[in-house]
Amino acid sequence: MKLYRFLTGPDDATFCHKVTAAVNKGWHLFGSPTYSFDAETRTMRCGQAVVKDVEGAEYTPDIKLGDY
């Protein structure tokens, strides 16, 4: 099965660590990162899509993507 996640977070080191942790668990970057201003909190937000192929498993909507 192929899994997809969209990681988001504030524009700081925690976001970079979140993406780095996913890459180290076998996820691959998918597309370009995004960067946007959150007017409510007056902060910059980042986003990055990641994908992962998992052999021998079948997708169901109750899968916890973070477990992979």
XYZ file of N, CA and C in Angstrom:
204
model
N 0.848 -1.167 0.000
C 0.000 0.000 0.000
C 0.894 1.230 0.000
N 0.393 2.311 -0.517
C 1.098 3.586 -0.493
C 0.368 4.495 0.486
N 1.128 5.082 1.414
C 0.571 5.980 2.414
C 0.966 7.418 2.105
N 0.114 8.352 2.510
C 0.341 9.779 2.293
C 0.072 10.520 3.591
N 0.942 11.460 3.902
C 0.739 12.340 5.064
C 1.091 13.758 4.651
N 0.439 14.730 5.279
C 0.810 16.131 5.086
C 1.195 16.665 6.455
N 2.484 16.906 6.622
C 3.009 17.374 7.900
C 2.934 18.893 7.938
N 2.512 19.449 9.059
C 2.442 20.895 9.212
C 3.036 21.294 10.549
N 3.389 22.554 10.645
C 3.900 23.061 11.908
C 4.371 24.480 11.784
N 4.758 25.055 12.898
C 5.274 26.420 12.879
C 6.626 26.468 12.167
N 6.982 27.632 11.686
C 8.263 27.811 11.010
C 9.377 27.897 12.050
N 9.729 26.750 12.604
C 10.822 26.677 13.566
C 11.450 25.285 13.508
N 12.369 25.023 14.382
C 13.101 23.756 14.353
C 12.196 22.549 14.581
N 11.081 22.710 15.298
C 10.212 21.559 15.549
C 9.650 21.000 14.246
N 9.331 21.872 13.304
C 8.833 21.388 12.011
C 9.922 20.606 11.280
N 11.136 21.144 11.265
C 12.244 20.439 10.606
C 12.494 19.080 11.254
N 12.397 19.004 12.573
C 12.580 17.726 13.263
C 11.453 16.753 12.920
N 10.236 17.263 12.767
C 9.095 16.409 12.400
C 9.320 15.781 11.024
N 9.757 16.583 10.067
C 10.026 16.070 8.714
C 11.220 15.121 8.743
N 12.262 15.480 9.470
C 13.453 14.630 9.571
C 13.094 13.270 10.176
N 12.268 13.259 11.206
C 11.858 11.992 11.822
C 11.097 11.136 10.824
N 10.209 11.738 10.041
C 9.454 10.975 9.044
C 10.387 10.387 7.989
N 11.333 11.174 7.506
C 12.282 10.695 6.497
C 13.099 9.530 7.056
N 13.495 9.628 8.311
C 14.269 8.552 8.933
C 13.448 7.302 9.208
N 12.114 7.412 9.163
C 11.242 6.242 9.285
C 10.874 5.674 7.915
N 11.494 6.192 6.859
C 11.262 5.638 5.529
C 10.287 6.412 4.664
N 9.743 7.518 5.152
C 8.865 8.361 4.344
C 9.717 9.150 3.350
N 9.137 9.485 2.212
C 9.834 10.241 1.166
C 9.102 11.549 0.914
N 9.874 12.616 0.716
C 9.266 13.907 0.415
C 8.476 13.802 -0.877
N 7.320 14.456 -0.919
C 6.455 14.421 -2.084
C 6.083 15.860 -2.427
N 6.644 16.366 -3.503
C 6.366 17.742 -3.897
C 7.171 18.738 -3.091
N 6.886 19.990 -3.346
C 7.597 21.084 -2.689
C 6.960 21.412 -1.344
N 7.759 21.941 -0.413
C 7.178 22.385 0.851
C 6.320 23.630 0.626
N 5.417 23.884 1.561
C 4.588 25.086 1.504
C 4.923 25.970 2.692
N 4.591 27.235 2.550
C 4.921 28.228 3.558
C 3.809 29.254 3.536
N 3.188 29.526 4.675
C 2.034 30.418 4.681
C 1.970 31.203 5.990
N 1.400 32.387 5.912
C 1.206 33.225 7.089
C -0.140 32.908 7.715
N -0.145 32.602 9.011
C -1.368 32.349 9.761
C -1.777 33.673 10.418
N -2.781 34.322 9.851
C -3.190 35.640 10.332
C -3.732 35.594 11.765
N -4.351 34.477 12.138
C -4.916 34.376 13.484
C -3.833 34.392 14.558
N -2.774 33.620 14.334
C -1.682 33.553 15.318
C -0.522 34.474 14.970
N -0.596 35.089 13.799
C 0.443 35.997 13.300
C 1.812 35.319 13.250
N 1.816 34.058 12.777
C 3.053 33.293 12.646
C 3.112 32.660 11.262
N 4.293 32.278 10.867
C 4.475 31.550 9.610
C 4.313 30.062 9.895
N 3.670 29.354 8.962
C 3.435 27.917 9.074
C 4.058 27.216 7.870
N 4.558 26.006 8.082
C 5.178 25.203 7.028
C 4.357 23.935 6.812
N 4.479 23.375 5.620
C 3.841 22.105 5.311
C 4.684 21.315 4.336
N 4.666 19.994 4.465
C 5.399 19.121 3.555
C 4.652 17.800 3.431
N 4.354 17.416 2.199
C 3.742 16.117 1.955
C 4.831 15.054 1.932
N 4.503 13.873 2.479
C 5.407 12.726 2.464
C 4.604 11.488 2.087
N 5.267 10.530 1.451
C 4.638 9.270 1.062
C 5.533 8.105 1.477
N 4.906 6.937 1.606
C 5.660 5.737 1.979
C 4.975 4.512 1.398
N 5.748 3.600 0.826
C 5.244 2.316 0.367
C 5.429 1.307 1.494
N 4.357 0.570 1.800
C 4.400 -0.450 2.845
C 3.989 -1.771 2.209
N 4.905 -2.721 2.222
C 4.641 -4.042 1.643
C 3.848 -4.906 2.612
N 2.981 -5.748 2.067
C 2.297 -6.756 2.853
C 1.180 -6.239 3.741
N 0.734 -5.015 3.515
C -0.367 -4.475 4.310
C -1.392 -3.861 3.368
N -2.629 -3.882 3.812
C -3.705 -3.308 3.006
C -4.241 -2.074 3.708
N -4.495 -1.030 2.951
C -4.978 0.225 3.520
C -6.396 0.101 4.067
N -6.610 0.659 5.238
C -7.940 0.866 5.797
C -7.945 2.254 6.427
N -9.085 2.921 6.457
C -9.137 4.284 6.987
C -8.771 4.421 8.467
N -8.752 3.326 9.212
C -8.420 3.422 10.637
C -6.921 3.292 10.916
N -6.112 3.180 9.874
C -4.658 3.107 10.050
C -4.148 4.405 10.675
N -3.282 4.283 11.662
C -2.622 5.453 12.245
C -1.335 5.679 11.459
N -1.366 6.679 10.595
C -0.252 6.912 9.689
C 1.052 7.180 10.438
N 0.977 7.825 11.575
C 2.183 8.106 12.360
C 2.867 6.872 12.892
N 2.152 5.731 12.929
C 2.772 4.477 13.379
C 3.738 3.917 12.347
N 3.651 4.396 11.133
C 4.528 3.892 10.071
C 5.689 4.830 9.940
